Amino acid sequence: AQSVAQPEDQVNVAEGNPLTVKCTYSVSGNPYLFWYVQYPNRGLQFLLKYITGDNLVKGSYGFEAEFNKSQTSFHLKKPSALVSDSALYFCAVRDLSLTYKYIFGTGTRLKVLA
Amino acid sequence: SAVISQKPSRDICQRGTSLTIQCQVDSQVTMMFWYRQQPGQSLTLIATANQGSEATYESGFVIDKFPISRPNLTFSTLTVSNMSPEDSSIYLCSVEGGSGSPHYEQYFGPGTRLTVT
């Protein structure tokens, strides 16, 4: 069965420091992996995806994520955090060989401190 | 990408009544999805709506409670019927990618915040 885990409910980081939001997954086939961000009182916004190819994918707002097959991880990273990055981040996985459905993680609240 | 609008953005309803939420997309899409989200929590898929066929409901959700319409490739509605306070939540519609080649990512509407009193 598909699953995705975000082990941290909240991550605090100082402005200007690098940030990492963790995500691990479990699928039976090839994973399609996604990160979304949700700002207060807003819908989810797509940040980036890994489908195939280069393990390091770059997305919106300076975010990037690294696909690590051996560790079944897809951590979200940014070299220098901004206060405006404070939001709720969701990792999602889709196993295209089985279903069109997404499985979303529980979300990680990122708080960037000025 | 796809641009999605939802109506209403929020509503306060009395228990026992029904509310219909509209979702409009700026391009033709095959699949539309309806999710429920408690504020600050993860998303739960309610159902998948394909144009021209019955919606597919996830475990724990039934058509009598959440009837869905999908009259064309750019529009869908979700009705929350016979509401109770437990239905208070944010309801989100989404679509996969946009027109053209497969994208796989989903794009979400801004959500409808429902409060049932």
PDB file of C-alpha atoms in Angstrom:
ATOM      1  CA  ALA A   1       0.000   0.000   0.000  1.00  0.00           C
ATOM      2  CA  GLN A   2       1.106   3.526  -0.672  1.00  0.00           C
ATOM      3  CA  SER A   3       2.058   5.752   2.233  1.00  0.00           C
ATOM      4  CA  VAL A   4       3.965   8.922   2.916  1.00  0.00           C
ATOM      5  CA  ALA A   5       5.344  10.162   6.211  1.00  0.00           C
ATOM      6  CA  GLN A   6       6.339  13.604   7.355  1.00  0.00           C
ATOM      7  CA  PRO A   7       8.008  12.941  10.689  1.00  0.00           C
ATOM      8  CA  GLU A   8       8.074  16.547  11.896  1.00  0.00           C
ATOM      9  CA  ASP A   9       4.914  18.423  12.787  1.00  0.00           C
ATOM     10  CA  GLN A  10       6.823  21.695  12.899  1.00  0.00           C
ATOM     11  CA  VAL A  11      10.212  22.960  11.788  1.00  0.00           C
ATOM     12  CA  ASN A  12      11.656  26.219  13.054  1.00  0.00           C
ATOM     13  CA  VAL A  13      14.514  27.894  11.246  1.00  0.00           C
ATOM     14  CA  ALA A  14      16.116  31.314  11.400  1.00  0.00           C
ATOM     15  CA  GLU A  15      15.800  33.590   8.402  1.00  0.00           C
ATOM     16  CA  GLY A  16      18.773  33.186   6.081  1.00  0.00           C
ATOM     17  CA  ASN A  17      19.566  29.680   7.294  1.00  0.00           C
ATOM     18  CA  PRO A  18      19.056  26.587   5.133  1.00  0.00           C
ATOM     19  CA  LEU A  19      15.864  24.650   5.694  1.00  0.00           C
ATOM     20  CA  THR A  20      14.907  21.010   5.269  1.00  0.00           C
ATOM     21  CA  VAL A  21      11.437  19.509   5.498  1.00  0.00           C
ATOM     22  CA  LYS A  22      11.524  15.726   5.569  1.00  0.00           C
ATOM     23  CA  CYS A  23       9.420  13.218   3.678  1.00  0.00           C
ATOM     24  CA  THR A  24       9.666   9.461   3.321  1.00  0.00           C
ATOM     25  CA  TYR A  25       7.452   7.258   1.198  1.00  0.00           C
ATOM     26  CA  SER A  26       6.423   3.693   0.539  1.00  0.00           C
ATOM     27  CA  VAL A  27       5.064   2.473  -2.794  1.00  0.00           C
ATOM     28  CA  SER A  28       5.099  -0.845  -4.562  1.00  0.00           C
ATOM     29  CA  GLY A  29       6.009   0.578  -7.961  1.00  0.00           C
ATOM     30  CA  ASN A  30       7.814   3.660  -9.180  1.00  0.00           C
ATOM     31  CA  PRO A  31       6.967   6.692  -7.044  1.00  0.00           C
ATOM     32  CA  TYR A  32       5.746   9.995  -8.346  1.00  0.00           C
ATOM     33  CA  LEU A  33       6.529  12.513  -5.617  1.00  0.00           C
ATOM     34  CA  PHE A  34       5.272  16.022  -5.009  1.00  0.00           C
ATOM     35  CA  TRP A  35       5.558  18.924  -2.626  1.00  0.00           C
ATOM     36  CA  TYR A  36       2.795  21.420  -2.017  1.00  0.00           C
ATOM     37  CA  VAL A  37       2.645  24.529   0.141  1.00  0.00           C
ATOM     38  CA  GLN A  38      -0.404  25.996   1.839  1.00  0.00           C
ATOM     39  CA  TYR A  39      -0.398  29.553   3.078  1.00  0.00           C
ATOM     40  CA  PRO A  40      -2.993  30.589   5.689  1.00  0.00           C
ATOM     41  CA  ASN A  41      -6.558  30.585   4.351  1.00  0.00           C
ATOM     42  CA  ARG A  42      -5.382  29.523   0.907  1.00  0.00           C
ATOM     43  CA  GLY A  43      -5.576  26.384  -1.198  1.00  0.00           C
ATOM     44  CA  LEU A  44      -2.569  24.196  -1.848  1.00  0.00           C
ATOM     45  CA  GLN A  45       0.034  25.383  -4.325  1.00  0.00           C
ATOM     46  CA  PHE A  46       2.207  23.013  -6.304  1.00  0.00           C
ATOM     47  CA  LEU A  47       5.939  23.472  -5.599  1.00  0.00           C
ATOM     48  CA  LEU A  48       7.777  20.697  -7.412  1.00  0.00           C
ATOM     49  CA  LYS A  49       7.647  17.084  -8.507  1.00  0.00           C
ATOM     50  CA  TYR A  50       9.837  14.088  -9.190  1.00  0.00           C
ATOM     51  CA  ILE A  51       8.676  11.804 -11.960  1.00  0.00           C
ATOM     52  CA  THR A  52      11.890  10.471 -13.468  1.00  0.00           C
ATOM     53  CA  GLY A  53      15.392  11.629 -14.344  1.00  0.00           C
ATOM     54  CA  ASP A  54      17.670  13.814 -12.240  1.00  0.00           C
ATOM     55  CA  ASN A  55      17.322  13.101  -8.546  1.00  0.00           C
ATOM     56  CA  LEU A  56      17.569  16.796  -7.670  1.00  0.00           C
ATOM     57  CA  VAL A  57      14.506  18.712  -8.772  1.00  0.00           C
ATOM     58  CA  LYS A  58      14.051  22.435  -8.596  1.00  0.00           C
ATOM     59  CA  GLY A  59      10.752  24.160  -8.083  1.00  0.00           C
ATOM     60  CA  SER A  60       9.037  27.404  -7.299  1.00  0.00           C
ATOM     61  CA  TYR A  61      10.257  30.066  -4.859  1.00  0.00           C
ATOM     62  CA  GLY A  62      13.813  28.688  -4.771  1.00  0.00           C
ATOM     63  CA  PHE A  63      12.837  25.317  -3.323  1.00  0.00           C
ATOM     64  CA  GLU A  64      14.398  22.051  -4.378  1.00  0.00           C
ATOM     65  CA  ALA A  65      14.032  18.422  -3.379  1.00  0.00           C
ATOM     66  CA  GLU A  66      16.241  15.378  -3.649  1.00  0.00           C
ATOM     67  CA  PHE A  67      14.873  11.973  -4.540  1.00  0.00           C
ATOM     68  CA  ASN A  68      16.765   9.226  -2.726  1.00  0.00           C
ATOM     69  CA  LYS A  69      15.605   5.792  -3.798  1.00  0.00           C
ATOM     70  CA  SER A  70      17.718   3.819  -1.328  1.00  0.00           C
ATOM     71  CA  GLN A  71      16.387   5.823   1.621  1.00  0.00           C
ATOM     72  CA  THR A  72      12.901   6.214   0.089  1.00  0.00           C
ATOM     73  CA  SER A  73      13.044   9.901   0.862  1.00  0.00           C
ATOM     74  CA  PHE A  74      12.138  13.125  -0.880  1.00  0.00           C
ATOM     75  CA  HIS A  75      13.219  15.946   1.419  1.00  0.00           C
ATOM     76  CA  LEU A  76      12.378  19.541   0.584  1.00  0.00           C
ATOM     77  CA  LYS A  77      15.203  22.049   0.866  1.00  0.00           C
ATOM     78  CA  LYS A  78      15.997  25.698   0.432  1.00  0.00           C
ATOM     79  CA  PRO A  79      19.465  27.238   0.841  1.00  0.00           C
ATOM     80  CA  SER A  80      18.290  30.415   2.550  1.00  0.00           C
ATOM     81  CA  ALA A  81      14.918  30.654   4.308  1.00  0.00           C
ATOM     82  CA  LEU A  82      12.667  33.694   4.157  1.00  0.00           C
ATOM     83  CA  VAL A  83      10.062  34.728   6.700  1.00  0.00           C
ATOM     84  CA  SER A  84       7.543  34.540   3.847  1.00  0.00           C
ATOM     85  CA  ASP A  85       8.284  30.803   3.507  1.00  0.00           C
ATOM     86  CA  SER A  86       6.388  30.226   6.748  1.00  0.00           C
ATOM     87  CA  ALA A  87       3.505  27.959   5.792  1.00  0.00           C
ATOM     88  CA  LEU A  88       2.207  24.389   5.894  1.00  0.00           C
ATOM     89  CA  TYR A  89       4.039  21.976   3.589  1.00  0.00           C
ATOM     90  CA  PHE A  90       2.644  18.709   2.298  1.00  0.00           C
ATOM     91  CA  CYS A  91       4.470  15.849   0.655  1.00  0.00           C
ATOM     92  CA  ALA A  92       2.422  13.579  -1.619  1.00  0.00           C
ATOM     93  CA  VAL A  93       3.073  10.305  -3.419  1.00  0.00           C
ATOM     94  CA  ARG A  94       1.399   8.645  -6.322  1.00  0.00           C
ATOM     95  CA  ASP A  95       2.050   5.163  -7.615  1.00  0.00           C
ATOM     96  CA  LEU A  96       0.964   5.454 -11.208  1.00  0.00           C
ATOM     97  CA  SER A  97       1.137   1.721 -11.754  1.00  0.00           C
ATOM     98  CA  LEU A  98      -1.681   1.206  -9.294  1.00  0.00           C
ATOM     99  CA  THR A  99      -3.878   4.239  -9.159  1.00  0.00           C
ATOM    100  CA  TYR A 100      -4.334   7.836 -10.127  1.00  0.00           C
ATOM    101  CA  LYS A 101      -4.862   8.790  -6.507  1.00  0.00           C
ATOM    102  CA  TYR A 102      -2.541  10.808  -4.345  1.00  0.00           C
ATOM    103  CA  ILE A 103      -1.607  10.045  -0.775  1.00  0.00           C
ATOM    104  CA  PHE A 104      -0.801  13.185   1.212  1.00  0.00           C
ATOM    105  CA  GLY A 105       1.410  13.378   4.241  1.00  0.00           C
ATOM    106  CA  THR A 106       0.213  14.884   7.487  1.00  0.00           C
ATOM    107  CA  GLY A 107       1.928  18.167   6.782  1.00  0.00           C
ATOM    108  CA  THR A 108       4.827  20.049   8.353  1.00  0.00           C
ATOM    109  CA  ARG A 109       4.426  23.573   9.586  1.00  0.00           C
ATOM    110  CA  LEU A 110       7.484  25.638   8.741  1.00  0.00           C
ATOM    111  CA  LYS A 111       8.142  28.691  10.840  1.00  0.00           C
ATOM    112  CA  VAL A 112      10.922  31.016   9.738  1.00  0.00           C
ATOM    113  CA  LEU A 113      12.018  33.351  12.479  1.00  0.00           C
ATOM    114  CA  ALA A 114      13.246  36.864  11.724  1.00  0.00           C
TER     115      ALA A 114
ATOM    116  CA  SER B   1      -1.100  24.940 -14.882  1.00  0.00           C
ATOM    117  CA  ALA B   2      -4.832  25.240 -14.254  1.00  0.00           C
ATOM    118  CA  VAL B   3      -6.713  28.040 -12.566  1.00  0.00           C
ATOM    119  CA  ILE B   4      -9.561  26.898 -10.348  1.00  0.00           C
ATOM    120  CA  SER B   5     -12.259  28.898  -8.659  1.00  0.00           C
ATOM    121  CA  GLN B   6     -14.688  27.760  -6.002  1.00  0.00           C
ATOM    122  CA  LYS B   7     -17.953  29.167  -4.760  1.00  0.00           C
ATOM    123  CA  PRO B   8     -18.779  29.972  -2.047  1.00  0.00           C
ATOM    124  CA  SER B   9     -15.493  30.752  -0.339  1.00  0.00           C
ATOM    125  CA  ARG B  10     -17.123  30.222   3.033  1.00  0.00           C
ATOM    126  CA  ASP B  11     -20.509  29.629   4.537  1.00  0.00           C
ATOM    127  CA  ILE B  12     -22.170  29.102   7.866  1.00  0.00           C
ATOM    128  CA  CYS B  13     -25.073  26.665   7.671  1.00  0.00           C
ATOM    129  CA  GLN B  14     -27.589  25.176  10.046  1.00  0.00           C
ATOM    130  CA  ARG B  15     -27.614  21.482  10.738  1.00  0.00           C
ATOM    131  CA  GLY B  16     -29.977  19.482   8.583  1.00  0.00           C
ATOM    132  CA  THR B  17     -29.570  21.738   5.562  1.00  0.00           C
ATOM    133  CA  SER B  18     -27.518  21.169   2.393  1.00  0.00           C
ATOM    134  CA  LEU B  19     -24.845  23.220   0.683  1.00  0.00           C
ATOM    135  CA  THR B  20     -23.672  22.922  -2.909  1.00  0.00           C
ATOM    136  CA  ILE B  21     -20.089  23.914  -3.672  1.00  0.00           C
ATOM    137  CA  GLN B  22     -19.141  24.832  -7.212  1.00  0.00           C
ATOM    138  CA  CYS B  23     -15.770  24.275  -8.845  1.00  0.00           C
ATOM    139  CA  GLN B  24     -14.830  25.911 -12.149  1.00  0.00           C
ATOM    140  CA  VAL B  25     -11.627  25.227 -14.101  1.00  0.00           C
ATOM    141  CA  ASP B  26     -10.164  27.398 -16.845  1.00  0.00           C
ATOM    142  CA  SER B  27      -9.358  24.425 -19.081  1.00  0.00           C
ATOM    143  CA  GLN B  28     -10.868  21.069 -19.958  1.00  0.00           C
ATOM    144  CA  VAL B  29      -9.777  18.281 -17.636  1.00  0.00           C
ATOM    145  CA  THR B  30     -10.685  14.635 -17.402  1.00  0.00           C
ATOM    146  CA  MET B  31     -10.565  14.114 -13.671  1.00  0.00           C
ATOM    147  CA  MET B  32     -11.658  16.398 -10.877  1.00  0.00           C
ATOM    148  CA  PHE B  33     -11.105  15.564  -7.253  1.00  0.00           C
ATOM    149  CA  TRP B  34     -12.906  16.635  -4.107  1.00  0.00           C
ATOM    150  CA  TYR B  35     -11.049  16.708  -0.792  1.00  0.00           C
ATOM    151  CA  ARG B  36     -11.881  17.576   2.783  1.00  0.00           C
ATOM    152  CA  GLN B  37      -9.365  19.229   5.077  1.00  0.00           C
ATOM    153  CA  GLN B  38      -9.620  20.134   8.713  1.00  0.00           C
ATOM    154  CA  PRO B  39      -7.756  23.425   9.254  1.00  0.00           C
ATOM    155  CA  GLY B  40      -4.033  22.769   9.558  1.00  0.00           C
ATOM    156  CA  GLN B  41      -4.395  19.079   8.879  1.00  0.00           C
ATOM    157  CA  SER B  42      -3.934  16.744   5.944  1.00  0.00           C
ATOM    158  CA  LEU B  43      -6.272  16.202   3.031  1.00  0.00           C
ATOM    159  CA  THR B  44      -8.780  13.383   2.759  1.00  0.00           C
ATOM    160  CA  LEU B  45     -10.041  12.428  -0.681  1.00  0.00           C
ATOM    161  CA  ILE B  46     -13.836  12.318  -0.830  1.00  0.00           C
ATOM    162  CA  ALA B  47     -14.379  11.294  -4.434  1.00  0.00           C
ATOM    163  CA  THR B  48     -13.150  11.499  -7.990  1.00  0.00           C
ATOM    164  CA  ALA B  49     -15.439  12.955 -10.615  1.00  0.00           C
ATOM    165  CA  ASN B  50     -15.120  12.043 -14.282  1.00  0.00           C
ATOM    166  CA  GLN B  51     -17.266  13.695 -16.889  1.00  0.00           C
ATOM    167  CA  GLY B  52     -19.971  11.391 -18.193  1.00  0.00           C
ATOM    168  CA  SER B  53     -19.779   8.803 -15.449  1.00  0.00           C
ATOM    169  CA  GLU B  54     -20.699   8.343 -11.820  1.00  0.00           C
ATOM    170  CA  ALA B  55     -18.263   9.703  -9.280  1.00  0.00           C
ATOM    171  CA  THR B  56     -16.021   7.237  -7.473  1.00  0.00           C
ATOM    172  CA  TYR B  57     -16.230   7.585  -3.687  1.00  0.00           C
ATOM    173  CA  GLU B  58     -13.578   6.747  -1.156  1.00  0.00           C
ATOM    174  CA  SER B  59     -14.168   4.575   1.863  1.00  0.00           C
ATOM    175  CA  GLY B  60     -16.262   6.412   4.411  1.00  0.00           C
ATOM    176  CA  PHE B  61     -17.965   8.686   1.901  1.00  0.00           C
ATOM    177  CA  VAL B  62     -21.278   7.907   0.217  1.00  0.00           C
ATOM    178  CA  ILE B  63     -23.206   9.402  -2.647  1.00  0.00           C
ATOM    179  CA  ASP B  64     -26.303  10.132  -0.574  1.00  0.00           C
ATOM    180  CA  LYS B  65     -24.288  12.356   1.731  1.00  0.00           C
ATOM    181  CA  PHE B  66     -21.961  13.903  -0.876  1.00  0.00           C
ATOM    182  CA  PRO B  67     -23.653  13.866  -4.279  1.00  0.00           C
ATOM    183  CA  ILE B  68     -21.406  15.102  -7.074  1.00  0.00           C
ATOM    184  CA  SER B  69     -22.239  16.398 -10.504  1.00  0.00           C
ATOM    185  CA  ARG B  70     -19.861  16.692 -13.453  1.00  0.00           C
ATOM    186  CA  PRO B  71     -21.854  18.085 -16.354  1.00  0.00           C
ATOM    187  CA  ASN B  72     -18.862  19.036 -18.511  1.00  0.00           C
ATOM    188  CA  LEU B  73     -15.071  19.057 -18.615  1.00  0.00           C
ATOM    189  CA  THR B  74     -14.642  22.375 -16.785  1.00  0.00           C
ATOM    190  CA  PHE B  75     -17.196  22.254 -13.981  1.00  0.00           C
ATOM    191  CA  SER B  76     -18.236  20.149 -11.003  1.00  0.00           C
ATOM    192  CA  THR B  77     -20.352  20.508  -7.897  1.00  0.00           C
ATOM    193  CA  LEU B  78     -20.189  18.808  -4.516  1.00  0.00           C
ATOM    194  CA  THR B  79     -23.235  18.875  -2.258  1.00  0.00           C
ATOM    195  CA  VAL B  80     -22.918  18.314   1.464  1.00  0.00           C
ATOM    196  CA  SER B  81     -26.324  16.969   2.453  1.00  0.00           C
ATOM    197  CA  ASN B  82     -28.164  16.896   5.759  1.00  0.00           C
ATOM    198  CA  MET B  83     -25.264  18.658   7.434  1.00  0.00           C
ATOM    199  CA  SER B  84     -24.109  18.130  10.987  1.00  0.00           C
ATOM    200  CA  PRO B  85     -21.391  19.969  12.938  1.00  0.00           C
ATOM    201  CA  GLU B  86     -19.010  17.106  12.054  1.00  0.00           C
ATOM    202  CA  ASP B  87     -19.153  18.286   8.431  1.00  0.00           C
ATOM    203  CA  SER B  88     -17.496  21.557   9.372  1.00  0.00           C
ATOM    204  CA  SER B  89     -14.333  21.573   7.329  1.00  0.00           C
ATOM    205  CA  ILE B  90     -12.585  23.038   4.319  1.00  0.00           C
ATOM    206  CA  TYR B  91     -13.647  21.484   1.025  1.00  0.00           C
ATOM    207  CA  LEU B  92     -11.179  21.631  -1.839  1.00  0.00           C
ATOM    208  CA  CYS B  93     -11.524  20.706  -5.458  1.00  0.00           C
ATOM    209  CA  SER B  94      -8.539  19.896  -7.602  1.00  0.00           C
ATOM    210  CA  VAL B  95      -7.611  18.804 -11.094  1.00  0.00           C
ATOM    211  CA  GLU B  96      -4.627  17.025 -12.497  1.00  0.00           C
ATOM    212  CA  GLY B  97      -2.366  19.251 -14.556  1.00  0.00           C
ATOM    213  CA  GLY B  98      -3.888  21.291 -17.337  1.00  0.00           C
ATOM    214  CA  SER B  99      -4.387  21.044 -21.053  1.00  0.00           C
ATOM    215  CA  GLY B 100      -1.698  19.387 -23.131  1.00  0.00           C
ATOM    216  CA  SER B 101       0.745  16.676 -22.126  1.00  0.00           C
ATOM    217  CA  PRO B 102       0.444  14.801 -18.810  1.00  0.00           C
ATOM    218  CA  HIS B 103       1.569  16.803 -15.826  1.00  0.00           C
ATOM    219  CA  TYR B 104       0.676  14.503 -12.920  1.00  0.00           C
ATOM    220  CA  GLU B 105       0.639  17.294 -10.362  1.00  0.00           C
ATOM    221  CA  GLN B 106      -2.660  18.543  -9.030  1.00  0.00           C
ATOM    222  CA  TYR B 107      -3.876  22.097  -8.897  1.00  0.00           C
ATOM    223  CA  PHE B 108      -6.239  23.159  -6.160  1.00  0.00           C
ATOM    224  CA  GLY B 109      -9.010  25.633  -5.781  1.00  0.00           C
ATOM    225  CA  PRO B 110      -8.894  28.120  -2.898  1.00  0.00           C
ATOM    226  CA  GLY B 111     -11.296  26.025  -0.856  1.00  0.00           C
ATOM    227  CA  THR B 112     -14.706  26.448   0.736  1.00  0.00           C
ATOM    228  CA  ARG B 113     -14.705  26.869   4.485  1.00  0.00           C
ATOM    229  CA  LEU B 114     -17.910  25.365   5.855  1.00  0.00           C
ATOM    230  CA  THR B 115     -19.141  25.837   9.394  1.00  0.00           C
ATOM    231  CA  VAL B 116     -22.222  23.938  10.514  1.00  0.00           C
ATOM    232  CA  THR B 117     -24.004  25.197  13.621  1.00  0.00           C
TER     233      THR B 117
END
